[in-house]
Amino acid sequence: MHELDFINHPVNYGDMTRDAMPVTEERLRDADRSQGTILAAARGEFAEFGLGGARMDRIAERAGLNKRLIYYYFTDKEALFQAVLEQAYRDIREAEQRLNLLELKPAEALRRLVEFTWNYYLDHPEFLTLLNSANLHKARHLQESQRARELNSPLIEMLAQILERGRREGSLRGGVDPLQLYISIAALPYFYLSNNHTLSAIFGRDLMTAKARNERLSHMCDLILGYVLRD
Amino acid sequence: MHELDFINHPVNYGDMTRDAMPVTEERLRDADRSQGTILAAARGEFAEFGLGGARMDRIAERAGLNKRLIYYYFTDKEALFQAVLEQAYRDIREAEQRLNLLELKPAEALRRLVEFTWNYYLDHPEFLTLLNSANLHKARHLQESQRARELNSPLIEMLAQILERGRREGSLRGGVDPLQLYISIAALPYFYLSNNHTLSAIFGRDLMTAKARNERLSHMCDLILGYVLRD
Amino acid sequence: MHELDFINHPVNYGDMTRDAMPVTEERLRDADRSQGTILAAARGEFAEFGLGGARMDRIAERAGLNKRLIYYYFTDKEALFQAVLEQAYRDIREAEQRLNLLELKPAEALRRLVEFTWNYYLDHPEFLTLLNSANLHKARHLQESQRARELNSPLIEMLAQILERGRREGSLRGGVDPLQLYISIAALPYFYLSNNHTLSAIFGRDLMTAKARNERLSHMCDLILGYVLRD
Amino acid sequence: MHELDFINHPVNYGDMTRDAMPVTEERLRDADRSQGTILAAARGEFAEFGLGGARMDRIAERAGLNKRLIYYYFTDKEALFQAVLEQAYRDIREAEQRLNLLELKPAEALRRLVEFTWNYYLDHPEFLTLLNSANLHKARHLQESQRARELNSPLIEMLAQILERGRREGSLRGGVDPLQLYISIAALPYFYLSNNHTLSAIFGRDLMTAKARNERLSHMCDLILGYVLRD
DNA sequence: CATGAATGAGATTTCATTCAT
DNA sequence: AATGAATGAAATCTCATTCAT
C-alpha cells in the first residue's frame, strides 16, 4: 500500500520552473509518505518487540526520519500503536474483501477461507504479534479507536450466508454459529503460528518446515470441514 | 558518614558459628516462603503487563518484600520471568496428570480433555499471557531452560494411545496426528480467551457471559468430536 | 481542499515590477496587522505562562498564523518577549498621559492616581505577570531595550510637581520622595492582585468580590492620603 | 532546620555491636538529609529560574546527588516545587513566631513588623521569586497542598490584637482591617525588591545601595505608621 | 535473611528553531 | 507575505540494578 505510493513519487520536475511546480501536491504527498514510512517502521518494531519493548528511537531509525516527526504526526507511542493496529486491521479486511467467497460452493468457500487465513497469517506474522500486544492491553487501543466497529469483519455476515445456503442445499449441517466458526477458523492457525516457538521448543520438532506446514493446513481443513459437512 | 559506616559492618554474630545458630531451619523456611511469594507476585505482574511492561518495583510491592531480595533469589528480571514460566508449565502439567484420561472411553476422554483445557485457561488466565510473552521473545526463555524437555506434555503420548484405542475399537477415525489434535484442542479456547477483548470490541458482543461461554464450549466439543468420531 | 488553496497562490505577477504592484500598500497593512496579531497573542501567552512556560506553538495558534512568521517578524522568543514588554509599557504610559493630574488639586490628584493604578492593574492583569517575568530575568529584556529610558514614567516628574505644590499650599506634608511614593502607590495594588491566588488560598477568603475590591481601594487611599496629607 | 540536622549526625558508634546500632535512625537520617539537600538545591534553582526555567539536572547537580533520587523522593517537578513552596512558607512563619510582637507597645510592634518583613525579604530573596512563580500558576500548588491552611499566618490574629489594643489605649486609630494592613505591610517591600531590576533600569538609579535601602525602610515606616497612628 | 538508599543508562517527550518552497 | 514539514538539542522521567549495611 504504502510501498506503492513510492513508485510514482518523482522528485524531479525536470526543467519546469519552480513557480509552476505542483507544490502543494508534492508536499502533501511528502507528509503522507512520511506518515506511511513511520507507520511501516512502527509496525515492524511493535511486531518484533511488543508495545512495551518497542523503542521510539528505533522506529525513527527504521523510518530514516527524525524522531520528533513521529510525535508531530502521531502524538505519542500509544497513539502510534493504535494507528498501527488500525492499519493492520484495515489491511486484513481489505484482503478478505478480495476473496469473493460467495461465488463459490459453500464447502469450497469454507475451505478457501481456511486456506486464506492460514496464508495471511503466514505472510503477515506481524499481525499475530500486534494482536497479542493489543490483547495484553485488554484491547484498550481498539476500544479507544472510533473506527473499531468498521474493523468488524464483513466475513461474519458472509459466513452466515454461506452456512445458510449450504444448509438449504443440504450440503452443510445446520445450527452452526457463524461467529463461533469464524473464531475457530482464526484460532487454529493463530495458535500454531503465534506459539510456534514454544511448541517447537517443547516438542523438539520444527513446526515450520514445508512438510509440517502442509500437515497443519490439511489438519485444519479436515477439522473444519469434517465438522461442518453433512455426511 | 558513609565512609565510617564500613567500620563495624562485619557480619559478626559474636563467636557463635553460623551453623550453630538455632534459627537456621526457620530461616530456610522463610527463604522458601519468600521465594514463593516473589514468584507469585511476579506471575501476576508478568501476566498483567507482559515481560516488557512488568516492573520490578511493582513485583516487590505486590510481594510485600524488598526489591533487593528479588535479585538475591532470582538474579535478574529475565531469570525471574523464566522461573515464572517454568512454574506455570509445571502447574498445568500437574493438573493434566490428575486427569486419568486412560480410564475413560476414547470419545469420552477427548471430550473431557477439551473441557479440562477450557476450564484450565478460564481459571488461569495468566497462563495465556505468559505464553504470549514467551513467544514474543521467541521462546528464548524456554530454550535456555534446562527443564524445557520436562515440560513436554505427557498428554501427547496419552492422546496417541486414546486415538489408537478408538481406532481399533472402531469408534474413532484413523490417521489423526495426536500433536495436531493437541494443538487444536489448545488453540480453540486459547484464541477465544486470549483475544476476548479484541473480539468483544470488534463484534460489540460480550463473549464472557455464562451463556456465551457455554456456547463456546459446546462448539469446541462439536468441532473436535465431529471431526474425530467415526460416523 | 488544501491543495486547491495553493493553486493560485504563486507570487507571480507576470512581468509587473514589484514596485508597480497595486497591492503593496495592502500588503504592508497586512504585515502590520500580522505583527499586531502576533504581539497580542504573545502578550496573552507570556502573561499566562511566563517567559519560560510560554510556547511558540501556542502563540502561533492563538494568532492563527504560521509559526514561521513569528520568527520572520520577531527573530526569536526572547526578542518577542522584549517586544511584548515594551508594548505593555508604552500602553500604560499612554494611559498615564491621559490622566491630566496637574489640573487637579494636589490631594485630589493623588487620590486619582491611586484609583487609576488600581483600575489599570485590574483591567490589565497581564501587565503584572509580564512585570514578574521581566524581573525573574533581572530585567535583562529592559536593559537590552534601547527604548528603556523612554519607558521612564513621566509620572515621577508630575508627582514631584504635585507634591511640591501641595507642600507650598500647606495641604501636603514636605519631605516626600516622589519616587518612593510612586513605588508605594504601585506596590499596594500590585501585591494584592498579583498574589491574589496565594492570599485567597491561604486566608480562605475570596479577595476579588466587588466588596473586597472596594475595601482594598479605600484602604489604599486611606493609607496614601493619611500619610501625605498635612493634618 | 536541615542545617541543624547535620550537627548531631555521628557515624561512629564505637564498639557497639551491629545489632545494637540504631540502624533505622541512621538510615532515616540519611534519607532526611538527602531530602533536605535536594529541597535546598531546588529552592535555589526555582528561585533563580522560576518553575518553567528550573532544570532538574541542575537541581541534582546543585545537590550533588543523583537526579533519579529527586524523583525517588519527590515524584516529579511539580511536586518538588510544591514541597519547596511549603517549606518556604513554614520558614517565614517560624521566623514570624519568634517576633513576640505582643510584648511591645502597639506602635512599636507595628514598626517592628515592618522592619521584620523588610529584612526577611532582603535576606530571603528566593521567597519573593517563589511567591511570584506560585502566583503565575494561580497558586495551584498551594491549593493542592493539604497544608495550605496551616500556612495561614498567625500574624493576622496578632495584628488584630495589636490594633485593638492600640485603639483602646487611644494610640492607634480604629477601623483598620488587619488583613488589609498585613497585605500592605508585605506589599511595600515586596514590590520594591521583587521589581528592583525593572525599577532600577527604568529610573536609571540603583535601588539597592545601602542609602537607597535605608530610605525605603524609612518611607515604609512613615507610610504605615503615619496611617495608623492617632494624631 | 532482609532492606532503604542510591545510581547510570536510557526511555519518552518537548521545544525553539530552520528548511524548502 | 506566508506556510507545512522537518529537525537537533535538551528536557523530564523511568527502570533495572547495585550499594552498604
Coordinates of N, CA, C and O in Angstrom, one line a residue, chain C residues 26-152:
Chain C
E26 N -1.5 47.4 0.6 CA -2.4 46.5 1.3 C -1.5 45.4 2.0 O -1.8 45.1 3.2
R27 N -0.5 45.0 1.3 CA 0.4 44.0 2.0 C 1.0 44.5 3.2 O 1.1 43.9 4.2
L28 N 1.5 45.8 3.1 CA 2.1 46.4 4.2 C 1.1 46.4 5.4 O 1.5 46.1 6.5
R29 N -0.1 46.7 5.0 CA -1.1 46.8 6.1 C -1.3 45.4 6.7 O -1.4 45.2 7.9
D30 N -1.3 44.4 5.8 CA -1.4 43.0 6.3 C -0.2 42.7 7.2 O -0.4 42.1 8.3
A31 N 0.9 43.1 6.8 CA 2.1 42.8 7.6 C 2.0 43.4 9.0 O 2.2 42.8 10.0
D32 N 1.6 44.7 9.0 CA 1.3 45.4 10.3 C 0.3 44.6 11.1 O 0.5 44.4 12.3
R33 N -0.7 44.2 10.4 CA -1.8 43.6 11.2 C -1.3 42.2 11.7 O -1.5 41.9 12.9
S34 N -0.5 41.5 10.9 CA 0.0 40.2 11.4 C 0.9 40.5 12.6 O 0.8 39.7 13.6
Q35 N 1.8 41.5 12.5 CA 2.6 41.7 13.6 C 1.8 42.0 14.9 O 2.1 41.5 16.0
G36 N 0.8 42.8 14.7 CA 0.0 43.2 15.8 C -0.7 41.9 16.4 O -0.8 41.7 17.6
T37 N -1.2 41.1 15.5 CA -1.9 39.9 16.0 C -0.9 39.0 16.8 O -1.3 38.5 17.8
I38 N 0.3 38.9 16.2 CA 1.3 38.0 16.9 C 1.6 38.6 18.3 O 1.6 37.9 19.3
L39 N 1.7 39.9 18.3 CA 2.1 40.6 19.5 C 1.0 40.4 20.6 O 1.3 40.1 21.8
A40 N -0.2 40.5 20.2 CA -1.3 40.3 21.1 C -1.4 38.9 21.6 O -1.5 38.6 22.8
A41 N -1.2 37.9 20.7 CA -1.2 36.5 21.1 C -0.1 36.3 22.0 O -0.2 35.6 23.0
A42 N 1.1 36.8 21.8 CA 2.3 36.6 22.6 C 2.0 37.2 24.0 O 2.4 36.6 25.0
R43 N 1.4 38.4 24.0 CA 1.2 39.0 25.3 C 0.3 38.1 26.2 O 0.6 37.8 27.3
G44 N -0.7 37.6 25.6 CA -1.6 36.6 26.3 C -0.8 35.4 26.8 O -1.0 35.0 28.0
E45 N -0.1 34.9 25.9 CA 0.7 33.6 26.3 C 1.7 33.9 27.4 O 1.8 33.2 28.4
F46 N 2.5 34.9 27.2 CA 3.5 35.3 28.2 C 2.9 35.6 29.6 O 3.4 35.2 30.6
A47 N 1.7 36.3 29.5 CA 1.1 36.7 30.7 C 0.6 35.4 31.4 O 0.6 35.3 32.7
E48 N 0.1 34.5 30.7 CA -0.5 33.3 31.3 C 0.6 32.3 31.8 O 0.4 31.7 32.8
F49 N 1.7 32.2 31.1 CA 2.6 31.1 31.4 C 4.0 31.6 31.8 O 4.9 30.8 32.1
G50 N 4.2 32.9 31.7 CA 5.6 33.4 31.9 C 6.5 33.2 30.7 O 6.1 32.5 29.8
L51 N 7.7 33.7 30.8 CA 8.6 33.6 29.6 C 8.9 32.1 29.4 O 8.9 31.6 28.3
G52 N 9.3 31.4 30.5 CA 9.7 30.0 30.5 C 8.6 29.1 30.1 O 8.8 28.1 29.3
G53 N 7.4 29.4 30.5 CA 6.3 28.5 30.2 C 5.6 28.7 28.9 O 4.8 27.9 28.5
A54 N 5.8 29.9 28.3 CA 5.2 30.2 27.1 C 5.6 29.3 26.0 O 6.8 28.9 26.0
R55 N 4.8 29.0 25.0 CA 5.1 28.1 23.9 C 4.9 28.8 22.6 O 3.8 29.3 22.3
M56 N 5.9 28.7 21.8 CA 5.8 29.4 20.5 C 4.7 28.8 19.7 O 4.0 29.5 19.0
D57 N 4.5 27.5 19.8 CA 3.4 26.8 19.1 C 2.1 27.4 19.5 O 1.3 27.7 18.6
R58 N 1.9 27.6 20.8 CA 0.6 28.1 21.2 C 0.4 29.6 20.8 O -0.7 30.0 20.5
I59 N 1.5 30.3 20.8 CA 1.4 31.7 20.3 C 0.9 31.8 18.9 O 0.0 32.5 18.5
A60 N 1.5 30.9 18.0 CA 1.1 30.8 16.6 C -0.4 30.5 16.5 O -1.1 31.0 15.8
E61 N -0.7 29.5 17.3 CA -2.1 29.0 17.3 C -3.1 30.2 17.7 O -4.1 30.4 17.1
R62 N -2.7 30.8 18.8 CA -3.5 31.9 19.3 C -3.7 33.0 18.2 O -4.7 33.6 18.0
A63 N -2.6 33.2 17.5 CA -2.6 34.3 16.5 C -3.3 33.8 15.2 O -3.6 34.6 14.3
G64 N -3.4 32.5 15.1 CA -4.0 32.0 13.9 C -3.1 32.1 12.7 O -3.5 32.2 11.6
L65 N -1.8 32.2 13.0 CA -0.8 32.4 12.0 C 0.3 31.3 12.0 O 0.5 30.7 13.1
N66 N 1.1 31.2 11.0 CA 2.1 30.2 11.0 C 3.3 30.6 11.9 O 3.7 31.8 12.0
K67 N 3.8 29.6 12.5 CA 4.8 29.8 13.5 C 6.0 30.5 12.9 O 6.7 31.3 13.5
R68 N 6.3 30.0 11.7 CA 7.5 30.6 11.0 C 7.4 32.1 10.9 O 8.4 32.8 10.9
L69 N 6.2 32.6 10.8 CA 6.0 34.1 10.6 C 6.5 34.8 11.9 O 7.0 35.9 11.8
I70 N 6.3 34.2 13.0 CA 6.8 34.8 14.2 C 8.3 35.1 14.2 O 8.7 36.2 14.5
Y71 N 9.0 34.1 13.7 CA 10.4 34.3 13.6 C 10.8 35.3 12.5 O 11.7 36.0 12.7
Y72 N 9.9 35.3 11.5 CA 10.2 36.3 10.4 C 10.1 37.7 11.0 O 11.0 38.5 10.7
Y73 N 9.1 37.9 11.8 CA 9.0 39.3 12.3 C 9.7 39.6 13.6 O 10.1 40.7 13.8
F74 N 9.9 38.6 14.4 CA 10.5 38.9 15.7 C 11.7 38.2 16.1 O 12.1 38.1 17.3
T75 N 12.4 37.5 15.1 CA 13.7 36.9 15.4 C 13.6 35.7 16.3 O 13.9 34.6 15.8
D76 N 13.3 35.8 17.5 CA 13.2 34.7 18.4 C 12.4 35.0 19.6 O 11.8 36.1 19.8
K77 N 12.2 34.0 20.5 CA 11.3 34.1 21.6 C 11.7 35.3 22.5 O 10.8 36.0 23.0
E78 N 13.0 35.4 22.8 CA 13.4 36.5 23.7 C 13.1 37.8 23.1 O 12.6 38.7 23.8
A79 N 13.4 38.0 21.8 CA 13.1 39.3 21.2 C 11.6 39.6 21.2 O 11.1 40.7 21.4
L80 N 10.8 38.5 21.0 CA 9.4 38.6 21.0 C 8.9 39.1 22.4 O 8.1 40.0 22.6
F81 N 9.5 38.5 23.4 CA 9.1 38.9 24.8 C 9.5 40.3 25.0 O 8.7 41.1 25.6
Q82 N 10.6 40.7 24.6 CA 11.0 42.1 24.7 C 10.0 43.1 24.0 O 9.6 44.1 24.6
A83 N 9.6 42.7 22.9 CA 8.7 43.5 22.1 C 7.3 43.6 22.9 O 6.7 44.7 23.0
V84 N 6.9 42.5 23.5 CA 5.7 42.5 24.2 C 5.8 43.4 25.4 O 4.9 44.2 25.7
L85 N 6.9 43.3 26.1 CA 7.2 44.1 27.3 C 7.2 45.6 27.0 O 6.5 46.4 27.6
E86 N 7.9 45.9 25.9 CA 7.9 47.3 25.5 C 6.5 47.9 25.2 O 6.2 49.0 25.6
Q87 N 5.8 47.0 24.5 CA 4.4 47.5 24.2 C 3.6 47.7 25.5 O 2.8 48.6 25.6
A88 N 3.7 46.7 26.4 CA 3.0 46.9 27.6 C 3.3 48.2 28.4 O 2.4 48.8 28.9
Y89 N 4.6 48.5 28.3 CA 5.0 49.8 29.0 C 4.4 51.0 28.2 O 3.9 51.9 28.8
R90 N 4.5 50.9 26.9 CA 4.0 52.0 26.1 C 2.5 52.2 26.4 O 2.1 53.3 26.6
D91 N 1.8 51.1 26.5 CA 0.4 51.2 26.8 C 0.1 51.9 28.1 O -0.8 52.8 28.2
I92 N 0.8 51.5 29.2 CA 0.5 52.1 30.5 C 0.9 53.5 30.5 O 0.2 54.4 31.0
R93 N 2.0 53.9 29.8 CA 2.4 55.3 29.8 C 1.4 56.1 29.1 O 1.1 57.2 29.5
E94 N 0.9 55.6 28.0 CA -0.1 56.3 27.2 C -1.3 56.6 28.1 O -1.9 57.7 28.1
A95 N -1.7 55.6 28.8 CA -2.9 55.8 29.7 C -2.6 56.8 30.8 O -3.4 57.7 31.1
E96 N -1.4 56.8 31.3 CA -1.0 57.8 32.3 C -1.1 59.2 31.8 O -1.5 60.1 32.4
Q97 N -0.6 59.3 30.5 CA -0.6 60.6 29.9 C -2.0 61.2 29.9 O -2.1 62.4 30.0
R98 N -3.0 60.4 29.7 CA -4.3 60.9 29.6 C -4.9 61.3 31.0 O -6.1 61.8 31.0
L99 N -4.1 61.2 32.0 CA -4.7 61.5 33.4 C -4.9 63.0 33.7 O -5.8 63.3 34.4
N100 N -4.0 63.8 33.1 CA -4.1 65.2 33.4 C -4.1 65.6 34.9 O -5.0 66.3 35.3
L101 N -3.2 65.0 35.6 CA -3.3 65.2 37.1 C -3.0 66.7 37.5 O -3.5 67.1 38.5
L102 N -2.2 67.3 36.6 CA -1.8 68.7 37.0 C -3.0 69.7 37.1 O -2.9 70.7 37.7
E103 N -4.1 69.3 36.5 CA -5.3 70.1 36.5 C -6.0 70.0 37.8 O -6.9 70.8 38.1
L104 N -5.7 69.0 38.6 CA -6.4 68.8 39.9 C -5.7 69.4 41.1 O -4.5 69.7 41.0
K105 N -6.4 69.5 42.2 CA -5.8 69.9 43.4 C -4.9 68.8 43.9 O -5.2 67.6 43.6
P106 N -3.8 69.1 44.6 CA -2.8 68.0 44.9 C -3.4 66.8 45.5 O -3.1 65.7 45.0
A107 N -4.1 66.9 46.6 CA -4.7 65.7 47.3 C -5.6 64.9 46.3 O -5.6 63.7 46.2
E108 N -6.4 65.7 45.5 CA -7.3 65.1 44.6 C -6.5 64.3 43.5 O -6.8 63.2 43.1
A109 N -5.4 64.9 43.1 CA -4.5 64.3 42.1 C -4.0 63.0 42.6 O -3.9 62.0 41.9
L110 N -3.6 63.0 43.9 CA -3.0 61.7 44.4 C -4.1 60.6 44.5 O -3.8 59.5 44.1
R111 N -5.2 61.0 45.0 CA -6.3 60.0 45.1 C -6.6 59.4 43.7 O -6.8 58.2 43.5
R112 N -6.6 60.3 42.7 CA -6.9 59.9 41.3 C -5.8 59.0 40.8 O -6.1 58.0 40.1
L113 N -4.6 59.2 41.2 CA -3.5 58.4 40.7 C -3.6 57.0 41.4 O -3.5 55.9 40.7
V114 N -4.0 56.9 42.6 CA -4.2 55.6 43.3 C -5.3 54.9 42.6 O -5.1 53.7 42.3
E115 N -6.4 55.6 42.4 CA -7.5 54.9 41.7 C -7.1 54.4 40.3 O -7.5 53.3 39.9
F116 N -6.4 55.3 39.6 CA -6.0 54.9 38.2 C -5.2 53.6 38.2 O -5.4 52.7 37.5
T117 N -4.2 53.6 39.1 CA -3.3 52.5 39.2 C -4.0 51.2 39.5 O -3.9 50.2 38.8
W118 N -4.9 51.3 40.5 CA -5.7 50.1 40.8 C -6.5 49.6 39.6 O -6.5 48.5 39.3
N119 N -7.2 50.6 39.0 CA -8.1 50.2 37.9 C -7.3 49.6 36.7 O -7.7 48.7 36.0
Y120 N -6.1 50.3 36.5 CA -5.3 49.8 35.3 C -4.9 48.4 35.6 O -4.9 47.5 34.7
Y121 N -4.4 48.1 36.8 CA -4.0 46.7 37.1 C -5.1 45.7 37.0 O -5.0 44.6 36.5
L122 N -6.3 46.2 37.5 CA -7.5 45.3 37.4 C -7.8 45.0 35.9 O -8.1 43.9 35.6
D123 N -7.7 46.0 35.1 CA -8.1 45.8 33.7 C -7.1 45.2 32.9 O -7.3 44.6 31.8
H124 N -5.8 45.2 33.3 CA -4.7 44.7 32.5 C -3.9 43.7 33.4 O -2.7 43.9 33.6
P125 N -4.5 42.6 33.8 CA -3.8 41.7 34.7 C -2.5 41.2 34.0 O -1.6 40.8 34.7
E126 N -2.5 41.2 32.7 CA -1.3 40.6 32.1 C -0.1 41.5 32.4 O 1.1 41.0 32.4
F127 N -0.3 42.8 32.6 CA 0.8 43.7 32.9 C 1.6 43.2 34.1 O 2.8 43.2 34.2
L128 N 0.9 42.7 35.1 CA 1.5 42.3 36.4 C 2.4 41.1 36.1 O 3.6 41.0 36.5
T129 N 1.9 40.1 35.4 CA 2.6 38.9 35.1 C 3.8 39.2 34.2 O 4.9 38.6 34.5
L130 N 3.6 40.0 33.3 CA 4.8 40.4 32.4 C 5.9 41.0 33.3 O 7.1 40.7 33.1
L131 N 5.5 41.9 34.2 CA 6.5 42.5 35.0 C 7.2 41.5 35.9 O 8.4 41.5 36.0
N132 N 6.5 40.6 36.4 CA 7.1 39.5 37.2 C 8.1 38.7 36.3 O 9.2 38.5 36.8
S133 N 7.7 38.4 35.1 CA 8.6 37.6 34.3 C 9.8 38.4 34.0 O 11.0 37.9 34.1
A134 N 9.6 39.7 33.7 CA 10.8 40.5 33.4 C 11.7 40.6 34.5 O 13.0 40.5 34.4
N135 N 11.2 40.6 35.7 CA 12.1 40.7 36.9 C 12.7 39.4 37.2 O 13.9 39.3 37.8
L136 N 12.0 38.3 36.9 CA 12.6 37.0 37.1 C 13.9 36.9 36.3 O 14.9 36.3 36.7
H137 N 13.9 37.5 35.2 CA 15.1 37.5 34.3 C 15.9 38.8 34.5 O 16.6 39.2 33.6
K138 N 15.8 39.3 35.7 CA 16.6 40.5 36.1 C 16.5 41.7 35.1 O 17.5 42.4 34.8
A139 N 15.3 41.8 34.6 CA 15.0 42.9 33.7 C 16.0 43.0 32.5 O 16.2 44.0 31.9
R140 N 16.6 41.8 32.2 CA 17.5 41.8 31.1 C 16.9 42.3 29.8 O 17.6 43.0 29.0
H141 N 15.6 42.0 29.6 CA 15.0 42.5 28.4 C 14.8 44.0 28.3 O 14.8 44.6 27.3
L142 N 14.7 44.6 29.5 CA 14.6 46.1 29.5 C 16.0 46.7 29.3 O 16.1 47.6 28.6
Q143 N 17.0 46.1 29.9 CA 18.3 46.6 29.8 C 18.8 46.6 28.3 O 19.5 47.4 27.9
E144 N 18.3 45.5 27.6 CA 18.7 45.4 26.2 C 17.9 46.3 25.3 O 18.2 46.6 24.2
S145 N 16.8 46.8 25.9 CA 15.9 47.6 25.1 C 16.5 49.0 25.0 O 16.8 49.7 26.0
Q146 N 16.6 49.5 23.7 CA 17.1 50.8 23.6 C 16.1 51.9 24.0 O 16.4 53.0 24.2
R147 N 14.9 51.4 24.1 CA 13.8 52.4 24.5 C 13.5 52.4 26.0 O 12.6 53.0 26.4
A148 N 14.4 51.7 26.7 CA 14.2 51.6 28.1 C 13.9 53.0 28.8 O 13.0 53.2 29.6
R149 N 14.7 53.9 28.4 CA 14.6 55.2 29.0 C 13.3 55.9 28.8 O 12.7 56.6 29.6
E150 N 12.8 55.7 27.5 CA 11.5 56.3 27.2 C 10.4 55.7 28.1 O 9.3 56.3 28.1
L151 N 10.7 54.6 28.7 CA 9.7 54.0 29.5 C 9.6 54.6 30.9 O 8.7 54.4 31.6
N152 N 10.6 55.4 31.2 CA 10.6 56.1 32.4 C 9.3 56.9 32.6 O 9.0 57.7 31.7

